[in-house]
Short mmCIF file of C-alpha atoms and ligand atoms in Angstrom, two decimals:
data_model
loop_
_atom_site.label_atom_id
_atom_site.label_comp_id
_atom_site.label_asym_id
_atom_site.label_seq_id
_atom_site.Cartn_x
_atom_site.Cartn_y
_atom_site.Cartn_z
CA MET A 198 227.89 -118.48 286.49
CA SER A 199 227.06 -120.09 283.09
CA LEU A 200 226.43 -118.07 279.85
CA TYR A 201 222.98 -120.13 279.93
CA GLU A 202 222.27 -119.10 282.97
CA GLN A 203 223.21 -115.31 282.52
CA TYR A 204 221.38 -115.55 279.24
CA PRO A 205 218.11 -117.53 279.62
CA VAL A 206 217.27 -118.60 276.78
CA SER A 207 213.28 -118.30 275.11
CA ILE A 208 211.86 -120.11 272.36
CA TYR A 209 208.33 -119.95 270.46
CA ASN A 210 206.76 -123.10 270.99
CA SER A 211 204.92 -123.88 268.20
CA LEU A 212 202.78 -126.45 270.23
CA ASN A 213 201.59 -123.84 272.42
CA LYS A 214 201.47 -120.53 269.72
CA GLN A 215 203.93 -118.45 272.24
CA LYS A 216 207.09 -117.19 273.23
CA GLU A 217 208.42 -119.34 276.74
CA VAL A 218 211.86 -119.42 278.84
CA PHE A 219 213.77 -122.62 277.25
CA LYS A 220 213.82 -125.26 280.37
CA PRO A 221 216.07 -128.12 279.72
CA ILE A 222 214.62 -131.64 280.71
CA HIS A 223 218.20 -132.34 282.81
CA GLU A 224 219.74 -129.06 284.06
CA GLY A 225 223.12 -128.34 281.50
CA ARG A 226 222.08 -130.73 278.47
CA VAL A 227 220.34 -130.32 275.38
CA GLY A 228 218.42 -132.71 273.17
CA MET A 229 217.04 -131.32 269.94
CA TYR A 230 215.95 -133.69 267.31
CA VAL A 231 215.18 -132.15 262.95
CA CYS A 232 213.73 -134.13 260.55
CA GLY A 233 216.36 -134.04 257.65
CA PRO A 234 215.96 -134.49 254.30
CA THR A 235 214.17 -137.15 252.42
CA VAL A 236 217.76 -138.17 249.93
CA TYR A 237 216.37 -138.85 246.66
CA SER A 238 218.08 -135.56 244.87
CA ASP A 239 219.74 -132.88 245.69
CA VAL A 240 218.98 -130.75 248.18
CA HIS A 241 217.64 -127.34 247.57
CA LEU A 242 217.62 -123.95 249.26
CA GLY A 243 214.26 -123.89 250.97
CA ASN A 244 216.11 -127.38 252.75
CA VAL A 245 219.43 -125.64 253.46
CA ARG A 246 217.42 -122.08 254.96
CA THR A 247 216.01 -124.65 257.74
CA PHE A 248 219.05 -126.32 258.38
CA VAL A 249 221.36 -123.28 258.75
CA SER A 250 218.84 -122.15 260.93
CA PHE A 251 219.08 -125.34 263.48
CA ASP A 252 222.60 -125.32 263.41
CA ILE A 253 222.60 -121.56 264.37
CA MET A 254 220.53 -123.09 267.66
CA PHE A 255 223.00 -125.80 268.01
CA ARG A 256 225.90 -123.42 268.11
CA TYR A 257 224.54 -121.14 270.38
CA LEU A 258 223.67 -123.59 272.71
CA LEU A 259 226.76 -124.83 272.54
CA TYR A 260 228.15 -121.56 272.98
CA LEU A 261 226.50 -120.87 275.91
CA GLY A 262 227.85 -123.93 278.15
CA TYR A 263 225.07 -126.36 277.60
CA LYS A 264 226.31 -129.96 276.36
CA VAL A 265 223.82 -130.60 273.50
CA ARG A 266 223.10 -134.30 271.24
CA TYR A 267 221.69 -133.36 268.10
CA VAL A 268 219.90 -135.78 266.19
CA ARG A 269 219.02 -135.11 262.58
CA ASN A 270 217.62 -138.16 260.72
CA ILE A 271 217.98 -139.10 256.69
CA THR A 272 214.83 -140.50 255.63
CA ASP A 273 215.65 -143.37 253.02
CA VAL A 274 212.70 -145.25 253.21
CA GLY A 275 208.56 -144.89 253.37
CA HIS A 276 208.24 -141.24 251.78
CA LEU A 277 206.04 -141.70 248.95
CA VAL A 278 205.61 -138.72 245.95
CA GLY A 279 202.90 -136.54 247.40
CA ASP A 280 203.45 -136.92 250.52
CA ALA A 281 200.61 -140.12 251.33
CA ASP A 282 199.72 -143.12 252.03
CA GLU A 283 199.87 -144.43 247.91
CA GLY A 284 201.68 -144.36 245.67
CA GLU A 285 205.39 -144.82 244.77
CA ASP A 286 208.63 -144.39 247.57
CA LYS A 287 210.85 -141.01 245.73
CA ILE A 288 213.67 -143.03 246.13
CA ALA A 289 212.10 -146.46 244.96
CA LYS A 290 211.12 -143.96 241.91
CA LYS A 291 214.42 -142.13 241.71
CA ALA A 292 216.66 -145.40 241.54
CA ARG A 293 214.20 -146.78 238.66
CA LEU A 294 214.63 -143.83 236.79
CA GLU A 295 218.31 -143.52 236.94
CA GLU A 296 218.40 -147.16 236.99
CA LEU A 297 220.84 -147.67 240.03
CA GLU A 298 220.14 -149.62 243.60
CA PRO A 299 217.79 -147.62 246.08
CA MET A 300 220.38 -147.61 248.34
CA GLU A 301 222.64 -146.18 245.43
CA ILE A 302 220.26 -143.06 245.46
CA VAL A 303 220.75 -142.98 248.66
CA GLN A 304 224.33 -142.41 249.09
CA LYS A 305 224.72 -140.24 246.42
CA TYR A 306 222.67 -137.52 247.69
CA THR A 307 223.04 -138.04 251.55
CA ASN A 308 226.61 -137.38 249.81
CA GLY A 309 225.69 -134.33 248.24
CA PHE A 310 223.29 -133.03 251.65
CA HIS A 311 226.86 -133.29 253.58
CA ASP A 312 228.80 -131.83 250.59
CA VAL A 313 226.45 -128.57 250.54
CA MET A 314 226.25 -128.21 254.54
CA ARG A 315 229.66 -128.56 254.66
CA LEU A 316 229.78 -125.86 252.31
CA PHE A 317 227.88 -123.43 254.40
CA ASN A 318 229.71 -124.19 257.51
CA ALA A 319 226.93 -126.58 258.74
CA LEU A 320 227.92 -128.27 262.41
CA PRO A 321 227.20 -131.80 261.21
CA PRO A 322 224.61 -133.26 264.17
CA SER A 323 225.68 -135.98 266.95
CA ILE A 324 224.01 -138.25 265.70
CA GLU A 325 222.36 -139.18 262.48
CA PRO A 326 220.58 -141.96 262.03
CA THR A 327 218.30 -143.69 258.99
CA ALA A 328 215.30 -145.04 258.65
CA THR A 329 215.89 -147.71 257.10
CA GLY A 330 219.02 -148.52 260.19
CA HIS A 331 215.71 -148.51 262.77
CA ILE A 332 213.14 -150.97 260.29
CA VAL A 333 213.29 -153.42 264.02
CA GLU A 334 212.66 -150.63 266.43
CA GLN A 335 210.03 -149.04 264.35
CA ILE A 336 207.93 -152.77 264.01
CA GLU A 337 208.27 -152.22 267.84
CA PHE A 338 207.24 -149.29 267.65
CA ILE A 339 203.99 -150.10 265.81
CA LYS A 340 203.33 -153.01 268.53
CA GLN A 341 202.54 -151.10 271.42
CA ILE A 342 200.38 -148.59 269.31
CA ILE A 343 198.37 -151.78 268.34
CA ALA A 344 198.63 -152.71 271.94
CA ASN A 345 197.20 -149.62 273.38
CA GLY A 346 194.18 -149.52 270.73
CA TYR A 347 195.30 -147.30 269.13
CA ALA A 348 196.10 -148.63 265.51
CA TYR A 349 194.84 -151.53 263.49
CA GLU A 350 195.54 -153.68 260.74
CA LYS A 351 194.41 -154.26 257.78
CA ASP A 352 195.45 -156.73 254.81
CA GLY A 353 199.14 -156.37 256.28
CA SER A 354 199.18 -152.94 256.44
CA VAL A 355 198.86 -151.36 259.66
CA TYR A 356 197.02 -147.86 260.32
CA PHE A 357 196.95 -145.63 263.07
CA ASP A 358 193.09 -144.83 264.21
CA VAL A 359 193.23 -141.29 264.41
CA ARG A 360 189.23 -140.77 265.76
CA LYS A 361 190.10 -143.54 268.55
CA TYR A 362 193.13 -141.42 269.14
CA ASN A 363 191.49 -138.52 270.02
CA LYS A 364 189.17 -139.45 272.06
CA ASP A 365 191.50 -139.20 275.15
CA HIS A 366 194.05 -137.50 273.21
CA GLN A 367 193.75 -133.93 270.99
CA TYR A 368 194.62 -134.76 267.36
CA GLY A 369 195.31 -131.49 266.06
CA GLU A 370 197.03 -129.84 268.83
CA LEU A 371 200.29 -128.81 267.34
CA SER A 372 199.01 -127.35 263.57
CA GLY A 373 195.37 -125.91 265.54
CA ARG A 374 193.40 -128.40 263.01
CA ASN A 375 189.95 -129.65 263.70
CA ILE A 376 189.11 -133.27 262.79
CA ASP A 377 185.79 -132.97 261.14
CA GLU A 378 187.24 -129.18 259.21
CA MET A 379 190.07 -131.81 258.07
CA LEU A 380 187.23 -134.38 257.08
CA SER A 381 185.55 -131.70 254.81
CA ASN A 382 189.07 -131.46 253.16
CA THR A 383 190.24 -134.77 252.83
CA ARG A 384 189.36 -136.40 248.75
CA GLU A 385 186.82 -138.69 249.14
CA LEU A 386 187.87 -142.24 249.35
CA THR A 387 189.60 -143.96 246.75
CA GLY A 388 191.62 -147.40 246.57
CA GLN A 389 192.10 -146.51 250.43
CA ASP A 390 189.14 -148.40 251.53
CA GLN A 391 191.41 -150.32 253.35
CA LYS A 392 191.41 -147.71 256.03
CA ASN A 393 188.73 -147.39 258.47
CA ASP A 394 188.67 -143.39 258.43
CA PRO A 395 190.03 -141.01 255.76
CA LEU A 396 192.16 -139.06 258.79
CA ASP A 397 193.80 -142.30 259.14
CA PHE A 398 197.50 -143.01 258.31
CA ALA A 399 199.92 -145.58 257.22
CA LEU A 400 202.54 -147.01 260.25
CA TRP A 401 203.25 -149.86 258.69
CA LYS A 402 202.31 -150.34 254.70
CA LYS A 403 202.10 -153.63 252.96
CA ALA A 404 204.51 -154.22 249.57
CA GLU A 405 203.13 -154.98 246.73
CA GLY A 406 204.52 -157.50 244.02
CA GLY A 407 206.90 -154.28 242.60
CA HIS A 408 208.47 -152.94 245.70
CA LEU A 409 212.02 -152.64 245.67
CA MET A 410 211.82 -151.88 249.29
CA ARG A 411 210.90 -154.45 252.04
CA TRP A 412 211.07 -155.69 255.15
CA PRO A 413 209.61 -158.78 256.82
CA SER A 414 207.26 -158.03 259.87
CA PRO A 415 204.41 -159.39 261.85
CA TRP A 416 201.78 -157.89 259.74
CA GLY A 417 204.03 -159.81 256.15
CA VAL A 418 206.52 -157.51 253.85
CA GLY A 419 206.36 -154.45 253.72
CA PHE A 420 208.16 -151.18 255.05
CA PRO A 421 207.20 -147.99 257.70
CA GLY A 422 205.02 -145.83 257.09
CA TRP A 423 207.39 -141.65 256.69
CA HIS A 424 205.94 -139.85 259.57
CA LEU A 425 207.35 -143.42 262.10
CA GLU A 426 210.92 -142.80 261.62
CA CYS A 427 210.50 -139.42 263.49
CA SER A 428 208.83 -141.14 266.26
CA VAL A 429 211.13 -143.45 267.12
CA MET A 430 214.65 -142.39 266.11
CA SER A 431 214.15 -139.26 268.48
CA THR A 432 212.31 -141.60 270.97
CA LYS A 433 215.35 -144.40 270.95
CA TYR A 434 218.26 -141.37 271.30
CA LEU A 435 216.43 -138.31 273.02
CA GLY A 436 214.23 -140.08 275.28
CA GLU A 437 210.17 -140.03 275.72
CA GLN A 438 209.91 -137.27 276.61
CA PHE A 439 212.19 -134.32 275.53
CA ASP A 440 214.05 -130.66 274.95
CA ILE A 441 213.57 -129.37 270.90
CA HIS A 442 211.71 -131.19 268.05
CA GLY A 443 212.55 -128.48 264.85
CA GLY A 444 211.64 -129.22 261.14
CA GLY A 445 210.26 -126.93 258.43
CA MET A 446 207.16 -125.39 258.86
CA ASP A 447 205.60 -127.57 255.87
CA LEU A 448 206.46 -130.13 258.02
CA LYS A 449 203.73 -128.92 260.45
CA PHE A 450 201.21 -131.08 259.39
CA PRO A 451 200.74 -133.48 258.70
CA HIS A 452 203.86 -135.08 259.10
CA HIS A 453 204.65 -133.03 262.94
CA GLU A 454 201.12 -133.69 264.09
CA ALA A 455 201.50 -137.82 263.63
CA GLU A 456 204.95 -138.14 265.02
CA ILE A 457 202.96 -136.63 268.60
CA ALA A 458 199.91 -139.05 268.17
CA GLN A 459 202.70 -141.98 267.37
CA ASN A 460 204.78 -141.01 270.14
CA LYS A 461 201.48 -140.58 272.80
CA GLY A 462 200.04 -143.69 271.28
CA CYS A 463 202.79 -145.61 272.30
CA CYS A 464 204.62 -144.27 275.44
CA HIS A 465 202.01 -142.21 276.44
CA LYS A 466 204.28 -138.22 276.22
CA GLY A 467 204.46 -136.67 273.34
CA GLY A 468 207.92 -136.25 272.81
CA ALA A 469 209.02 -132.65 272.59
CA ASN A 470 208.25 -129.98 274.90
CA TYR A 471 209.12 -126.96 272.87
CA TRP A 472 208.41 -127.59 268.64
CA VAL A 473 210.21 -125.02 266.80
CA HIS A 474 209.81 -124.23 263.21
CA GLY A 475 211.58 -122.67 260.48
CA ASN A 476 210.04 -120.13 258.10
CA MET A 477 210.14 -120.93 253.85
CA LEU A 478 212.24 -118.72 251.27
CA THR A 479 210.91 -116.62 248.84
CA VAL A 480 211.91 -115.44 245.49
CA ASN A 481 211.57 -111.88 244.74
CA GLY A 482 208.62 -111.54 246.89
CA ARG A 483 206.99 -114.77 244.99
CA LYS A 484 207.56 -118.50 247.05
CA MET A 485 210.67 -120.58 245.61
CA ALA A 486 209.24 -123.82 243.56
CA LYS A 487 210.65 -125.48 240.64
CA SER A 488 207.92 -124.96 238.06
CA GLU A 489 208.16 -120.75 239.04
CA GLY A 490 210.87 -120.98 237.09
CA ASN A 491 212.38 -119.21 240.51
CA GLY A 492 214.26 -122.30 242.32
CA PHE A 493 217.83 -122.17 241.77
CA THR A 494 220.53 -124.59 243.82
CA PRO A 495 223.21 -123.31 245.77
CA GLU A 496 225.66 -124.32 243.23
CA GLN A 497 224.22 -121.80 240.23
CA LEU A 498 224.20 -119.04 243.87
CA LEU A 499 227.23 -119.56 244.38
CA THR A 500 228.48 -119.84 240.30
CA GLY A 501 225.92 -116.93 239.44
CA ASN A 502 224.70 -119.31 236.31
CA HIS A 503 220.51 -118.68 236.44
CA LYS A 504 218.61 -116.13 234.84
CA LEU A 505 217.53 -113.79 237.31
CA LEU A 506 221.11 -113.79 239.07
CA GLU A 507 223.41 -110.97 238.11
CA ARG A 508 226.32 -112.67 239.58
CA GLY A 509 227.43 -115.24 242.40
CA TYR A 510 227.83 -114.88 245.76
CA SER A 511 230.04 -116.49 248.32
CA ALA A 512 228.75 -119.24 250.63
CA MET A 513 229.07 -117.38 253.40
CA THR A 514 227.48 -113.72 252.26
CA VAL A 515 224.46 -116.34 251.38
CA ARG A 516 224.78 -117.34 254.98
CA PHE A 517 225.33 -114.46 256.39
CA PHE A 518 222.60 -113.62 254.20
CA MET A 519 220.03 -115.98 255.85
CA LEU A 520 220.69 -114.86 259.55
CA MET A 521 219.72 -111.21 258.77
CA SER A 522 215.96 -112.39 259.26
CA HIS A 523 214.51 -114.67 262.29
CA TYR A 524 214.09 -118.01 261.10
CA ALA A 525 210.43 -118.07 261.82
CA SER A 526 210.24 -115.23 258.94
CA THR A 527 209.94 -115.81 255.24
CA LEU A 528 213.09 -114.67 254.10
CA ASP A 529 213.40 -113.33 250.64
CA PHE A 530 215.82 -114.08 247.70
CA SER A 531 216.71 -110.99 245.66
CA ASN A 532 220.09 -109.46 244.10
CA GLU A 533 219.52 -106.90 246.27
CA ALA A 534 219.27 -108.15 250.16
CA LEU A 535 222.20 -110.68 248.95
CA GLN A 536 224.22 -107.25 247.93
CA ALA A 537 223.55 -105.48 251.35
CA ALA A 538 224.58 -108.93 253.08
CA GLU A 539 227.62 -109.17 251.34
CA LYS A 540 228.56 -105.42 252.34
CA GLY A 541 227.39 -106.48 255.93
CA TYR A 542 229.97 -110.04 255.87
CA LYS A 543 232.40 -108.63 254.74
CA ARG A 544 232.76 -105.18 257.22
CA LEU A 545 232.20 -107.44 260.26
CA MET A 546 235.62 -109.02 258.49
CA ALA A 547 237.35 -106.21 258.23
CA SER A 548 236.41 -104.73 261.68
CA LEU A 549 238.27 -108.58 262.61
CA SER A 550 241.62 -107.57 260.85
CA LEU A 551 241.76 -104.22 262.50
CA VAL A 552 241.36 -106.02 266.08
CA LYS A 553 245.18 -107.67 264.98
CA LYS A 554 246.85 -103.89 264.49
CA LEU A 555 244.96 -102.27 267.65
CA PRO A 556 247.12 -101.21 270.41
CA SER A 557 246.71 -102.11 274.17
CA ALA A 558 243.50 -100.60 275.78
CA GLY A 559 243.23 -99.10 278.70
CA THR A 560 246.36 -96.87 278.73
CA GLY A 561 245.03 -94.17 279.58
CA SER A 562 242.27 -93.07 282.32
CA VAL A 563 239.44 -95.27 282.43
CA ASP A 564 235.66 -94.47 281.29
CA GLU A 565 233.45 -95.95 282.77
CA GLN A 566 230.45 -95.16 280.85
CA LYS A 567 232.17 -95.16 277.54
CA SER A 568 233.78 -98.84 278.66
CA ASN A 569 229.67 -99.74 279.39
CA GLU A 570 228.27 -98.62 276.57
CA LEU A 571 230.89 -101.32 274.38
CA LYS A 572 230.07 -103.72 277.15
CA GLN A 573 226.05 -103.11 276.56
CA HIS A 574 226.02 -104.19 272.57
CA ILE A 575 227.54 -107.50 273.20
CA GLU A 576 225.31 -108.21 276.10
CA GLN A 577 222.06 -106.87 274.24
CA ALA A 578 223.46 -109.43 271.25
CA PHE A 579 223.39 -112.25 273.69
CA LYS A 580 220.21 -111.32 274.84
CA ASP A 581 218.72 -111.38 270.90
CA LEU A 582 220.36 -114.55 270.19
CA SER A 583 218.74 -115.36 273.82
CA ASP A 584 215.41 -113.83 272.74
CA ASP A 585 213.89 -116.92 270.42
CA PHE A 586 217.66 -117.27 268.47
CA ASN A 587 217.26 -113.22 266.61
CA THR A 588 220.25 -113.34 264.61
CA ALA A 589 218.99 -110.30 262.66
CA LYS A 590 219.20 -108.34 265.46
CA ALA A 591 222.08 -109.32 267.32
CA ILE A 592 223.77 -108.35 263.90
CA ALA A 593 222.62 -104.91 264.62
CA ASN A 594 224.29 -104.88 267.36
CA LEU A 595 227.11 -106.53 266.56
CA PHE A 596 228.30 -103.76 263.44
CA GLU A 597 227.43 -101.54 266.34
CA VAL A 598 230.95 -103.01 268.03
CA SER A 599 232.32 -103.17 264.25
CA THR A 600 231.94 -98.94 264.38
CA LYS A 601 233.63 -99.00 267.60
CA ILE A 602 236.56 -100.79 266.16
CA ASN A 603 236.61 -98.53 263.53
CA THR A 604 236.85 -95.57 265.71
CA TYR A 605 239.58 -97.13 267.77
CA TYR A 606 241.29 -98.06 265.09
CA GLN A 607 241.03 -94.34 263.97
CA GLN A 608 241.40 -92.88 267.36
CA PRO A 609 242.96 -94.69 269.00
CA ALA A 610 243.07 -92.32 272.28
CA GLU A 611 239.46 -93.22 272.47
CA LEU A 612 240.70 -97.36 272.73
CA ALA A 613 242.86 -95.58 275.84
CA LYS A 614 240.09 -95.04 278.03
CA ILE A 615 238.42 -98.24 277.42
CA ASP A 616 238.57 -100.77 279.96
CA ALA A 617 241.29 -103.65 279.13
CA ASP A 618 239.18 -106.86 280.74
CA ILE A 619 236.03 -105.50 279.34
CA PHE A 620 237.84 -104.94 275.70
CA ASN A 621 238.87 -108.06 276.08
CA TRP A 622 235.79 -109.23 276.91
CA VAL A 623 233.75 -107.82 274.64
CA ILE A 624 236.38 -108.78 271.92
CA THR A 625 236.14 -112.33 272.82
CA HIS A 626 232.34 -112.88 272.06
CA PHE A 627 232.70 -110.34 269.64
CA ARG A 628 234.59 -113.24 267.61
CA GLY A 629 233.32 -115.81 269.58
CA ILE A 630 228.79 -115.31 268.24
CA ILE A 631 230.66 -114.28 265.10
CA PHE A 632 233.03 -117.40 263.96
CA ASP A 633 231.41 -120.12 266.98
CA VAL A 634 227.89 -119.14 266.67
CA LEU A 635 227.28 -117.51 263.23
CA GLY A 636 229.47 -119.86 262.00
CA LEU A 637 231.11 -117.68 259.14
CA LYS A 638 234.75 -118.63 258.28
CA ASN A 639 237.20 -115.52 257.12
CA GLU A 640 237.10 -116.09 253.56
CA THR A 641 239.43 -112.98 252.24
CA ASP A 642 241.91 -114.76 255.24
CA LEU A 643 241.23 -118.37 253.09
CA ALA A 644 241.71 -116.83 249.74
CA GLN A 645 245.08 -115.18 251.00
CA ASN A 646 246.36 -118.60 252.10
CA ASN A 647 245.69 -119.71 248.49
CA ASN A 648 247.46 -117.10 247.47
CA VAL A 649 250.71 -117.55 249.61
CA LEU A 650 250.06 -121.07 249.00
CA ASP A 651 250.24 -120.64 245.22
CA GLY A 652 253.28 -118.10 245.54
CA ALA A 653 254.99 -121.04 247.54
CA MET A 654 254.24 -123.08 244.98
CA GLN A 655 255.54 -120.79 241.97
CA VAL A 656 259.03 -121.59 243.88
CA LEU A 657 259.06 -124.93 244.11
CA ILE A 658 257.89 -125.62 240.06
CA GLU A 659 261.18 -122.79 239.15
CA LEU A 660 263.18 -125.11 240.90
CA ARG A 661 262.40 -127.94 239.46
CA LYS A 662 262.54 -126.30 236.29
CA GLN A 663 266.38 -125.87 236.80
CA ALA A 664 267.59 -128.94 238.27
CA LYS A 665 265.67 -130.46 234.91
CA PHE A 666 267.63 -127.79 232.71
CA SER A 667 271.25 -129.07 234.58
CA LYS A 668 270.38 -131.95 234.45
CA ASN A 669 270.06 -132.55 238.32
CA TYR A 670 267.52 -135.12 237.82
CA ALA A 671 267.80 -136.74 241.81
CA LEU A 672 266.36 -133.43 243.05
CA SER A 673 264.42 -132.70 240.85
CA ASP A 674 262.16 -136.10 241.02
CA LYS A 675 262.97 -135.36 244.66
CA ILE A 676 260.25 -131.94 244.10
CA ARG A 677 257.22 -133.91 242.60
CA ASP A 678 257.94 -136.95 244.38
CA ASP A 679 257.64 -135.00 248.21
CA LEU A 680 254.75 -132.92 246.97
CA LYS A 681 253.26 -136.10 245.39
CA ALA A 682 253.13 -137.68 249.21
CA ALA A 683 251.91 -134.28 250.67
CA GLY A 684 248.95 -133.88 248.77
CA ILE A 685 250.25 -132.00 245.80
CA GLN A 686 250.31 -133.25 242.18
CA LEU A 687 252.06 -131.58 239.54
CA LYS A 688 251.03 -131.83 235.42
CA ASP A 689 253.63 -130.64 232.74
CA GLU A 690 251.69 -128.65 230.16
CA LYS A 691 251.89 -128.03 226.52
CA GLY A 692 254.73 -125.63 226.16
CA GLY A 693 257.10 -126.73 228.84
CA GLU A 694 254.68 -125.02 231.62
CA MET A 695 253.68 -126.83 234.56
CA SER A 696 250.90 -126.55 236.81
CA TYR A 697 249.79 -128.09 239.85
CA THR A 698 246.65 -129.63 241.58
CA ILE A 699 245.89 -130.58 245.38
CA ASP A 700 244.33 -133.48 246.35
ZN1 ZN B 247 210.86 -136.21 261.18
#
């Protein structure tokens, strides 16, 4: 029996507004699509939190034994300033300001995004498609929507006809909005009189004179609307109907609502069966935003170089901190909370090192009740994770196991009473959940490895100095060259001292 059968997953489905048992379309396989970043600036912490939340889902589904295809896109065209249908493309604007090609902007911030994801140990997705790489598919998608009667062309642009769509379907089914209410909240049409209705949104926009990113289409030269790429790329890689679609809460409307409409408008299917939304970050109880002066970057969080931070926190402390609350709750940054997370993270890592020092379990007369008590904490951790990925509750159960490990270390007679098979099962999954599901790394081990390397390097540097001193240049050169081949560069410092850098 697979783990996913043992611990069936339930997910809070934003579409039906309730927690539902997760049933993938194809037994044992999961298709998951998550809206990725628009790569026109450095990734901010709110995004990091969203992507860490979906990383946990990806990792947990894999751990349970599912084969998961995880698609997370890169938005590199079509996302306009103000998230609307008029205005400059966010990437093109940045390109203009930085005097770079739009694709240089895309590359620069895509690299930066990947670096940050690696830093926080988020796994790369199975496929990371870009909007500009799927212009042809987007044009075909629009043609089908027009053919189905849910879009119209006006002077080189194509708009989705929301009212027409709403006659056959329900626009607003995800966000819970109602068309007439939406209309009363919509600003007057200003310069948007091309649209039949202010609710309509662009599928394709005509490129005006100065527009940098442009492609030929049946409607003239232009570029795709922002919402379209996600419908198109999820359909292409996961099918017209697939399992999970995720993104930040702020994308629910209009982005995801428009996605569902486009999918149904093209293919008569709504895309994902389960819509999952991550919540936002707050700082000391207030929304994190540049304008509030409380939006620090991942780098500032690590170095502590921000007025709201008492000091820096390690990447794994920050990751652990994010896991201490449920992905659908707001998460509040404060120095106290980060320090508590640091303690908790270190406590788990300390237990893992203690495990290595424990004698064998089950060497005395086995106490079944005590053995089962231990087992239940891991079983409960699985149930918590299967209950809409509740990492906070799962961590509480890991702490229980951690307490037991401390007891066994101090009183080996207690460990002698624990059934050896149960103990091994518990430790396997204790480690598995910490490293593979929560995606934590042991930073102390990494630091220790660095210390060991440093010690070895000092020995080599000393040997090379002696070789030079005794004029054995063949040996001193060999040490330098062999280290270089191994990716370590020796550098002469002032005063005859020597240091090294790793390439
Ligand atoms: Zn999207």
